[in-house]
Each structure stands twice: as C-alpha cells, then as structure tokens.
mmCIF file of C-alpha atoms and ligand atoms in Angstrom:
data_model
loop_
_atom_site.group_PDB
_atom_site.id
_atom_site.type_symbol
_atom_site.label_atom_id
_atom_site.label_comp_id
_atom_site.label_asym_id
_atom_site.label_seq_id
_atom_site.Cartn_x
_atom_site.Cartn_y
_atom_site.Cartn_z
ATOM 1 C CA UNK A 1 11.810 0.253 -10.216
ATOM 2 C CA UNK A 2 14.591 -1.051 -8.045
ATOM 3 C CA UNK A 3 16.848 -3.888 -9.411
ATOM 4 C CA UNK A 4 16.031 -7.343 -7.942
ATOM 5 C CA UNK A 5 12.932 -6.076 -6.285
ATOM 6 C CA UNK A 6 9.589 -7.595 -7.277
ATOM 7 C CA UNK A 7 7.083 -4.868 -7.516
ATOM 8 C CA UNK A 8 3.713 -4.819 -5.966
ATOM 9 C CA UNK A 9 0.276 -3.482 -7.461
ATOM 10 C CA UNK A 10 -2.148 -3.241 -4.574
ATOM 11 C CA UNK A 11 -5.503 -2.105 -4.575
ATOM 12 C CA UNK A 12 -7.214 -0.235 -1.627
ATOM 13 C CA UNK A 13 -10.966 -0.359 -1.800
ATOM 14 C CA UNK A 14 -11.389 1.996 1.291
ATOM 15 C CA UNK A 15 -15.049 1.815 2.454
ATOM 16 C CA UNK A 16 -16.503 0.613 -0.929
ATOM 17 C CA UNK A 17 -17.612 -2.888 -1.831
ATOM 18 C CA UNK A 18 -20.287 -5.282 -0.891
ATOM 19 C CA UNK A 19 -21.095 -8.912 -1.799
ATOM 20 C CA UNK A 20 -22.288 -7.427 -5.395
ATOM 21 C CA UNK A 21 -18.377 -6.418 -5.743
ATOM 22 C CA UNK A 22 -17.244 -9.945 -5.429
ATOM 23 C CA UNK A 23 -17.660 -10.340 -9.145
ATOM 24 C CA UNK A 24 -14.634 -7.683 -9.604
ATOM 25 C CA UNK A 25 -12.556 -9.625 -7.044
ATOM 26 C CA UNK A 26 -13.084 -12.830 -9.101
ATOM 27 C CA UNK A 27 -12.311 -10.878 -12.361
ATOM 28 C CA UNK A 28 -9.116 -9.331 -10.679
ATOM 29 C CA UNK A 29 -8.085 -12.864 -9.212
ATOM 30 C CA UNK A 30 -8.424 -14.477 -12.825
ATOM 31 C CA UNK A 31 -6.713 -11.512 -14.496
ATOM 32 C CA UNK A 32 -3.432 -11.747 -12.620
ATOM 33 C CA UNK A 33 -2.966 -15.320 -13.544
ATOM 34 C CA UNK A 34 -0.253 -15.647 -16.190
ATOM 35 C CA UNK A 35 3.440 -15.355 -16.740
ATOM 36 C CA UNK A 36 3.571 -11.544 -15.457
ATOM 37 C CA UNK A 37 2.533 -13.085 -11.730
ATOM 38 C CA UNK A 38 6.301 -14.304 -11.672
ATOM 39 C CA UNK A 39 7.553 -10.901 -11.779
ATOM 40 C CA UNK A 40 4.745 -8.619 -10.205
ATOM 41 C CA UNK A 41 3.062 -9.375 -7.089
ATOM 42 C CA UNK A 42 -0.761 -8.328 -6.705
ATOM 43 C CA UNK A 43 -2.779 -7.460 -3.804
ATOM 44 C CA UNK A 44 -6.162 -6.316 -3.151
ATOM 45 C CA UNK A 45 -7.475 -4.641 0.174
ATOM 46 C CA UNK A 46 -11.354 -4.913 0.302
ATOM 47 C CA UNK A 47 -13.210 -3.837 3.399
ATOM 48 C CA UNK A 48 -12.791 -6.162 6.274
ATOM 49 C CA UNK A 49 -16.403 -7.591 5.824
ATOM 50 C CA UNK A 50 -15.238 -9.150 2.547
ATOM 51 C CA UNK A 51 -11.909 -10.299 3.591
ATOM 52 C CA UNK A 52 -12.828 -14.000 4.403
ATOM 53 C CA UNK A 53 -14.841 -14.528 1.170
ATOM 54 C CA UNK A 54 -12.280 -12.708 -0.866
ATOM 55 C CA UNK A 55 -9.280 -15.102 0.208
ATOM 56 C CA UNK A 56 -11.493 -18.002 -0.616
ATOM 57 C CA UNK A 57 -12.085 -16.473 -4.151
ATOM 58 C CA UNK A 58 -8.234 -16.056 -4.408
ATOM 59 C CA UNK A 59 -7.544 -19.895 -3.636
ATOM 60 C CA UNK A 60 -5.925 -20.525 -7.012
ATOM 61 C CA UNK A 61 -4.914 -17.083 -7.878
ATOM 62 C CA UNK A 62 -1.718 -15.272 -7.282
ATOM 63 C CA UNK A 63 -3.889 -12.324 -6.103
ATOM 64 C CA UNK A 64 -3.046 -11.733 -2.416
ATOM 65 C CA UNK A 65 -5.524 -10.265 -0.013
ATOM 66 C CA UNK A 66 -4.917 -7.670 2.731
ATOM 67 C CA UNK A 67 -6.903 -5.522 5.351
ATOM 68 C CA UNK A 68 -6.860 -1.741 5.506
ATOM 69 C CA UNK A 69 -6.142 -1.221 9.060
ATOM 70 C CA UNK A 70 -5.590 -3.242 12.336
ATOM 71 C CA UNK A 71 -5.722 -2.405 16.017
ATOM 72 C CA UNK A 72 -2.523 -1.904 17.829
ATOM 73 C CA UNK A 73 -3.187 -4.402 20.409
ATOM 74 C CA UNK A 74 -3.844 -8.041 20.382
ATOM 75 C CA UNK A 75 -7.352 -8.307 21.765
ATOM 76 C CA UNK A 76 -9.684 -6.573 24.271
ATOM 77 C CA UNK A 77 -12.578 -4.297 24.732
ATOM 78 C CA UNK A 78 -12.339 -2.161 21.341
ATOM 79 C CA UNK A 79 -15.701 -2.240 19.946
ATOM 80 C CA UNK A 80 -15.601 -2.093 16.100
ATOM 81 C CA UNK A 81 -11.889 -2.632 15.895
ATOM 82 C CA UNK A 82 -10.161 -5.576 14.194
ATOM 83 C CA UNK A 83 -7.090 -7.374 15.314
ATOM 84 C CA UNK A 84 -4.000 -8.408 13.185
ATOM 85 C CA UNK A 85 -4.705 -11.929 14.524
ATOM 86 C CA UNK A 86 -8.316 -11.809 13.165
ATOM 87 C CA UNK A 87 -6.874 -10.650 9.640
ATOM 88 C CA UNK A 88 -4.310 -13.517 9.515
ATOM 89 C CA UNK A 89 -7.239 -15.770 10.553
ATOM 90 C CA UNK A 90 -9.211 -14.882 7.274
ATOM 91 C CA UNK A 91 -5.853 -15.856 5.318
ATOM 92 C CA UNK A 92 -5.005 -12.476 4.577
ATOM 93 C CA UNK A 93 -1.428 -11.783 4.254
ATOM 94 C CA UNK A 94 -1.110 -7.991 4.337
ATOM 95 C CA UNK A 95 -2.490 -4.880 6.309
ATOM 96 C CA UNK A 96 -2.381 -1.300 5.253
ATOM 97 C CA UNK A 97 -1.340 0.795 8.433
ATOM 98 C CA UNK A 98 -1.332 4.658 8.834
ATOM 99 C CA UNK A 99 -3.214 5.413 5.642
ATOM 100 C CA UNK A 100 -3.550 9.197 5.571
ATOM 101 C CA UNK A 101 -7.489 8.913 5.714
ATOM 102 C CA UNK A 102 -6.908 7.055 9.251
ATOM 103 C CA UNK A 103 -4.365 9.770 10.197
ATOM 104 C CA UNK A 104 -6.934 12.464 9.411
ATOM 105 C CA UNK A 105 -10.183 10.868 10.055
ATOM 106 C CA UNK A 106 -9.072 9.208 13.437
ATOM 107 C CA UNK A 107 -5.937 11.220 14.339
ATOM 108 C CA UNK A 108 -3.696 8.350 14.195
ATOM 109 C CA UNK A 109 0.217 9.371 15.121
ATOM 110 C CA UNK A 110 3.238 7.913 13.782
ATOM 111 C CA UNK A 111 3.794 6.021 17.193
ATOM 112 C CA UNK A 112 0.305 4.519 16.701
ATOM 113 C CA UNK A 113 1.044 3.489 13.205
ATOM 114 C CA UNK A 114 4.301 1.900 14.074
ATOM 115 C CA UNK A 115 2.512 -0.016 17.107
ATOM 116 C CA UNK A 116 -0.097 -1.368 14.383
ATOM 117 C CA UNK A 117 2.904 -2.336 12.083
ATOM 118 C CA UNK A 118 4.661 -4.198 14.964
ATOM 119 C CA UNK A 119 1.555 -6.117 15.913
ATOM 120 C CA UNK A 120 1.074 -6.975 12.145
ATOM 121 C CA UNK A 121 4.510 -8.415 12.000
ATOM 122 C CA UNK A 122 3.800 -10.458 15.093
ATOM 123 C CA UNK A 123 1.078 -12.036 13.353
ATOM 124 C CA UNK A 124 3.129 -12.754 9.994
ATOM 125 C CA UNK A 125 1.399 -10.130 7.950
ATOM 126 C CA UNK A 126 3.130 -7.573 5.893
ATOM 127 C CA UNK A 127 2.546 -4.049 6.913
ATOM 128 C CA UNK A 128 1.993 -1.566 4.173
ATOM 129 C CA UNK A 129 3.029 1.631 6.091
ATOM 130 C CA UNK A 130 1.613 4.864 4.406
ATOM 131 C CA UNK A 131 3.324 8.355 4.614
ATOM 132 C CA UNK A 132 2.755 11.611 2.654
ATOM 133 C CA UNK A 133 2.786 15.315 2.732
ATOM 134 C CA UNK A 134 -0.191 17.670 2.930
ATOM 135 C CA UNK A 135 -0.818 20.269 -0.028
ATOM 136 C CA UNK A 136 0.206 23.045 2.751
ATOM 137 C CA UNK A 137 3.378 21.075 3.682
ATOM 138 C CA UNK A 138 4.311 20.654 -0.001
ATOM 139 C CA UNK A 139 3.750 24.346 -0.539
ATOM 140 C CA UNK A 140 5.581 25.307 2.482
ATOM 141 C CA UNK A 141 8.731 23.327 0.922
ATOM 142 C CA UNK A 142 8.566 20.946 4.080
ATOM 143 C CA UNK A 143 7.999 17.632 1.894
ATOM 144 C CA UNK A 144 10.996 15.907 2.676
ATOM 145 C CA UNK A 145 11.144 16.880 6.402
ATOM 146 C CA UNK A 146 7.495 15.618 6.716
ATOM 147 C CA UNK A 147 8.418 12.244 5.056
ATOM 148 C CA UNK A 148 11.538 11.762 7.035
ATOM 149 C CA UNK A 149 9.521 12.246 10.391
ATOM 150 C CA UNK A 150 6.771 10.036 9.432
ATOM 151 C CA UNK A 151 9.270 7.209 8.242
ATOM 152 C CA UNK A 152 11.224 7.442 11.297
ATOM 153 C CA UNK A 153 8.265 7.410 13.540
ATOM 154 C CA UNK A 154 6.012 4.916 11.707
ATOM 155 C CA UNK A 155 8.271 2.088 10.664
ATOM 156 C CA UNK A 156 9.198 -0.123 13.418
ATOM 157 C CA UNK A 157 12.781 -1.272 14.153
ATOM 158 C CA UNK A 158 12.107 -4.844 13.064
ATOM 159 C CA UNK A 159 11.059 -3.880 9.623
ATOM 160 C CA UNK A 160 12.470 -5.960 6.777
ATOM 161 C CA UNK A 161 12.211 -6.093 3.004
ATOM 162 C CA UNK A 162 10.000 -9.287 3.544
ATOM 163 C CA UNK A 163 7.518 -7.838 6.329
ATOM 164 C CA UNK A 164 7.245 -4.102 5.236
ATOM 165 C CA UNK A 165 6.268 -2.072 2.363
ATOM 166 C CA UNK A 166 6.412 1.828 2.401
ATOM 167 C CA UNK A 167 3.772 3.508 0.498
ATOM 168 C CA UNK A 168 4.370 7.208 -0.505
ATOM 169 C CA UNK A 169 0.867 8.796 -0.833
ATOM 170 C CA UNK A 170 0.884 12.579 -1.133
ATOM 171 C CA UNK A 171 -2.395 13.597 0.694
ATOM 172 C CA UNK A 172 -3.156 16.196 -2.016
ATOM 173 C CA UNK A 173 -2.915 13.634 -4.735
ATOM 174 C CA UNK A 174 -5.459 11.219 -3.160
ATOM 175 C CA UNK A 175 -8.732 11.133 -4.960
ATOM 176 C CA UNK A 176 -8.185 14.264 -6.741
ATOM 177 C CA UNK A 177 -6.773 13.313 -10.258
ATOM 178 C CA UNK A 178 -3.865 15.366 -9.487
ATOM 179 C CA UNK A 179 -0.282 13.601 -9.243
ATOM 180 C CA UNK A 180 3.133 15.012 -8.579
ATOM 181 C CA UNK A 181 5.500 15.146 -11.567
ATOM 182 C CA UNK A 182 7.851 12.464 -12.369
ATOM 183 C CA UNK A 183 10.791 14.702 -10.931
ATOM 184 C CA UNK A 184 8.843 15.155 -7.652
ATOM 185 C CA UNK A 185 7.918 11.327 -7.339
ATOM 186 C CA UNK A 186 11.760 10.623 -8.159
ATOM 187 C CA UNK A 187 13.012 12.994 -5.519
ATOM 188 C CA UNK A 188 10.700 11.662 -2.763
ATOM 189 C CA UNK A 189 11.403 7.938 -3.595
ATOM 190 C CA UNK A 190 15.127 8.544 -3.700
ATOM 191 C CA UNK A 191 15.093 10.392 -0.514
ATOM 192 C CA UNK A 192 12.998 7.484 1.207
ATOM 193 C CA UNK A 193 15.309 4.948 -0.290
ATOM 194 C CA UNK A 194 18.303 6.799 0.986
ATOM 195 C CA UNK A 195 16.575 6.894 4.506
ATOM 196 C CA UNK A 196 15.538 3.211 4.589
ATOM 197 C CA UNK A 197 19.233 2.293 3.159
ATOM 198 C CA UNK A 198 20.877 4.183 6.124
ATOM 199 C CA UNK A 199 18.529 2.619 8.866
ATOM 200 C CA UNK A 200 17.880 -0.856 7.610
ATOM 201 C CA UNK A 201 21.095 -1.228 5.402
ATOM 202 C CA UNK A 202 20.523 -4.107 2.761
ATOM 203 C CA UNK A 203 16.869 -4.613 4.100
ATOM 204 C CA UNK A 204 16.324 -0.934 3.416
ATOM 205 C CA UNK A 205 17.842 -1.224 -0.009
ATOM 206 C CA UNK A 206 15.335 -4.066 -1.014
ATOM 207 C CA UNK A 207 12.308 -2.692 0.803
ATOM 208 C CA UNK A 208 9.319 -1.847 -1.549
ATOM 209 C CA UNK A 209 8.465 1.741 -1.871
ATOM 210 C CA UNK A 210 5.017 2.135 -3.562
ATOM 211 C CA UNK A 211 3.638 5.309 -5.203
ATOM 212 C CA UNK A 212 -0.025 6.019 -4.336
ATOM 213 C CA UNK A 213 -2.422 8.962 -5.446
ATOM 214 C CA UNK A 214 -4.720 9.111 -8.535
ATOM 215 C CA UNK A 215 -2.776 6.045 -10.083
ATOM 216 C CA UNK A 216 -4.762 5.295 -13.391
ATOM 217 C CA UNK A 217 -4.162 3.104 -16.230
ATOM 218 C CA UNK A 218 -3.270 6.463 -18.308
ATOM 219 C CA UNK A 219 -0.233 7.287 -15.826
ATOM 220 C CA UNK A 220 0.800 3.982 -14.288
ATOM 221 C CA UNK A 221 3.457 3.181 -16.665
ATOM 222 C CA UNK A 222 5.043 6.604 -16.256
ATOM 223 C CA UNK A 223 4.889 6.651 -12.472
ATOM 224 C CA UNK A 224 6.038 2.948 -12.031
ATOM 225 C CA UNK A 225 8.956 3.333 -14.298
ATOM 226 C CA UNK A 226 10.523 5.869 -11.947
ATOM 227 C CA UNK A 227 13.571 4.765 -10.078
ATOM 228 C CA UNK A 228 12.691 3.634 -6.470
ATOM 229 C CA UNK A 229 9.170 3.277 -7.339
ATOM 230 C CA UNK A 230 8.426 -0.443 -6.756
ATOM 231 C CA UNK A 231 4.700 -0.540 -7.405
ATOM 232 C CA UNK A 232 1.540 1.263 -6.686
ATOM 233 C CA UNK A 233 -0.999 1.601 -4.008
ATOM 234 C CA UNK A 234 -4.362 2.383 -6.047
ATOM 235 C CA UNK A 235 -7.766 3.664 -4.418
ATOM 236 C CA UNK A 236 -10.463 4.480 -7.046
ATOM 237 C CA UNK A 237 -9.183 2.738 -10.209
ATOM 238 C CA UNK A 238 -8.898 -0.417 -8.110
ATOM 239 C CA UNK A 239 -12.724 -0.717 -7.948
ATOM 240 C CA UNK A 240 -13.202 -1.745 -11.407
ATOM 241 C CA UNK A 241 -11.138 -4.899 -12.585
ATOM 242 C CA UNK A 242 -10.359 -3.686 -15.995
ATOM 243 C CA UNK A 243 -8.760 -0.412 -14.399
ATOM 244 C CA UNK A 244 -6.848 -2.326 -11.802
ATOM 245 C CA UNK A 245 -5.599 -4.909 -14.323
ATOM 246 C CA UNK A 246 -4.778 -2.346 -16.914
ATOM 247 C CA UNK A 247 -2.470 -0.553 -14.035
ATOM 248 C CA UNK A 248 -0.998 -4.160 -13.275
ATOM 249 C CA UNK A 249 -0.335 -4.829 -16.850
ATOM 250 C CA UNK A 250 1.696 -1.659 -17.320
ATOM 251 C CA UNK A 251 4.515 -4.018 -15.831
ATOM 252 C CA UNK A 252 4.274 -6.211 -19.231
ATOM 253 C CA UNK A 253 6.308 -3.256 -20.781
ATOM 254 C CA UNK A 254 8.282 -2.244 -17.692
ATOM 255 C CA UNK A 255 9.611 -5.767 -17.261
ATOM 256 C CA UNK A 256 9.949 -6.755 -20.787
HETATM 257 P P1 13P B 1 -6.799 7.149 -5.334
HETATM 258 O O1 13P B 1 -6.009 6.247 -6.126
HETATM 259 O O2 13P B 1 -8.403 7.348 -5.309
HETATM 260 O O3 13P B 1 -6.257 8.546 -5.411
HETATM 261 O O4 13P B 1 -6.381 6.647 -3.774
HETATM 262 C C1 13P B 1 -5.027 6.731 -3.425
HETATM 263 C C2 13P B 1 -5.086 5.921 -2.200
HETATM 264 O O5 13P B 1 -5.445 6.445 -1.095
HETATM 265 C C3 13P B 1 -4.497 4.504 -2.141
HETATM 266 O O6 13P B 1 -4.577 3.863 -0.594
#
C-alpha cells in the first residue's frame, strides 16, 4: 500500500462473459456497497458486448465499469475495433491498455499502448497501463530493465495520478497459479514507484500501481499488503463474484 493512495481492486474478464454472466456483475455491484467503498475503489472490465448493460446495472453501486482495450485513433475504418469515445459513451470510466495478451496476440508495441492511453485520456477515461516481464526475461535477470523500458514507452507524458493506473503483471504469473515472491513484488513495485516519481514528481508518487497475475482470495492479503502495491488486477478469480469480493474484502484487514 502507499500512504494516502486509495487502492483499486479491478477485475478483467478477458474474453469471458455473456448475458448469463450479468448475475455475477449484479452480485459484485451489490457486494461492494458498504463502508469499505469509502476506502477502496472497485472496477470490473467485462467484454465490450456487456459494457453498456453493465454500467446500467451499476447505477446505484460504487462499482466502476471499464473496457479491456481501445483503438488508438478517434474513429475511422477499423473493422472490429472500439474507440475510447464509444467506451465513454457506454458510461464506462476506465480502459485497460497494453495487456500482455494484446501485446502478444496483436503484437502491440509500447508506442501503440502509449497512443491508446493518450486517446483514453482525451476521452476522460482512466488508462490502466499494463507492463510485465516474460519468464525468459525474468530468468535472464532482465526484469527491471524490461519494466523500465515498457513503463517509459507505454505511459504518456500527460499521465497523472487521476488519469493513469499502472498494472504490473508478470506474464508468467498470468493464469498459471504462479506468483512472484513477496520480495520480488516489493522489488518490482519499489522500482516502478521510483521511476514514476522521477518522471512525474508528486503525480508519480500518488499513481496507483496494481499487481496482477494469479491473484486469488488466498493470496490477496499478502500481495496487496506489500509496499507500493495499490490494488490488484484480477483475471480468472474475477469471474466469480464470491472470489472477486473476497479479494476486495482483503482490504477490510489491510485498512483497519
Ligand atoms: P489471472 O488473475 O487469471 O492470472 O489474470 C491476470 C490478468 O491478466 C489480469 O489482467
């Protein structure tokens, strides 16, 4: 945790979820109502097909809704893509950019991710900028170099603590059940904090840095209790409302 920074617990549903899953969104929207909402922000990023109905379901809930990607330009002939304006038009408030699955599946570069974050900002969306090393990069001792390059290349100059969240997601920890040690997470987040503070001064000190990669109810408290870990980006465990809410509620102890 970082002093005076409101943590964010975010769920990324990836390519999962149909209308049948709306009950899960409803349960999460209900479950995050309560005193903890004053101390911890919650966010769910369902697939684009559910965005508009999801924001309607969250009308009277502190649960925010975000998208998982946006195109880097405002509009045009880009079949199948979704613009930041369209996301905002659905009343969503956040968008994930540069997730490792997009970097791998769609060969997205740091420059492209930065352009996506910039257009998100122009549409008043909070950009959640994902970075993280592969297993080979970690084994080769290159983790911090990779993070430095990705952070510098993917986060736009106009980033502030209000419009940008950084998510550190080691690629090898995503969907594998493996997580880095507490010491490894602490090292990566302290490094990212120093880099952000150097580049963005006070805004960088207050920018949230989430951890993502096999966050579960059983390890949430340990991971989110680490210095400079300001929340979680949860994949698989966010599909089940009980698991997502159990992760969110780990902050009951951490903020007590
Ligand atoms: P898992 O929690 O399923 O490992 O996914 C993490 C992730 O990629 C969130 O964006």
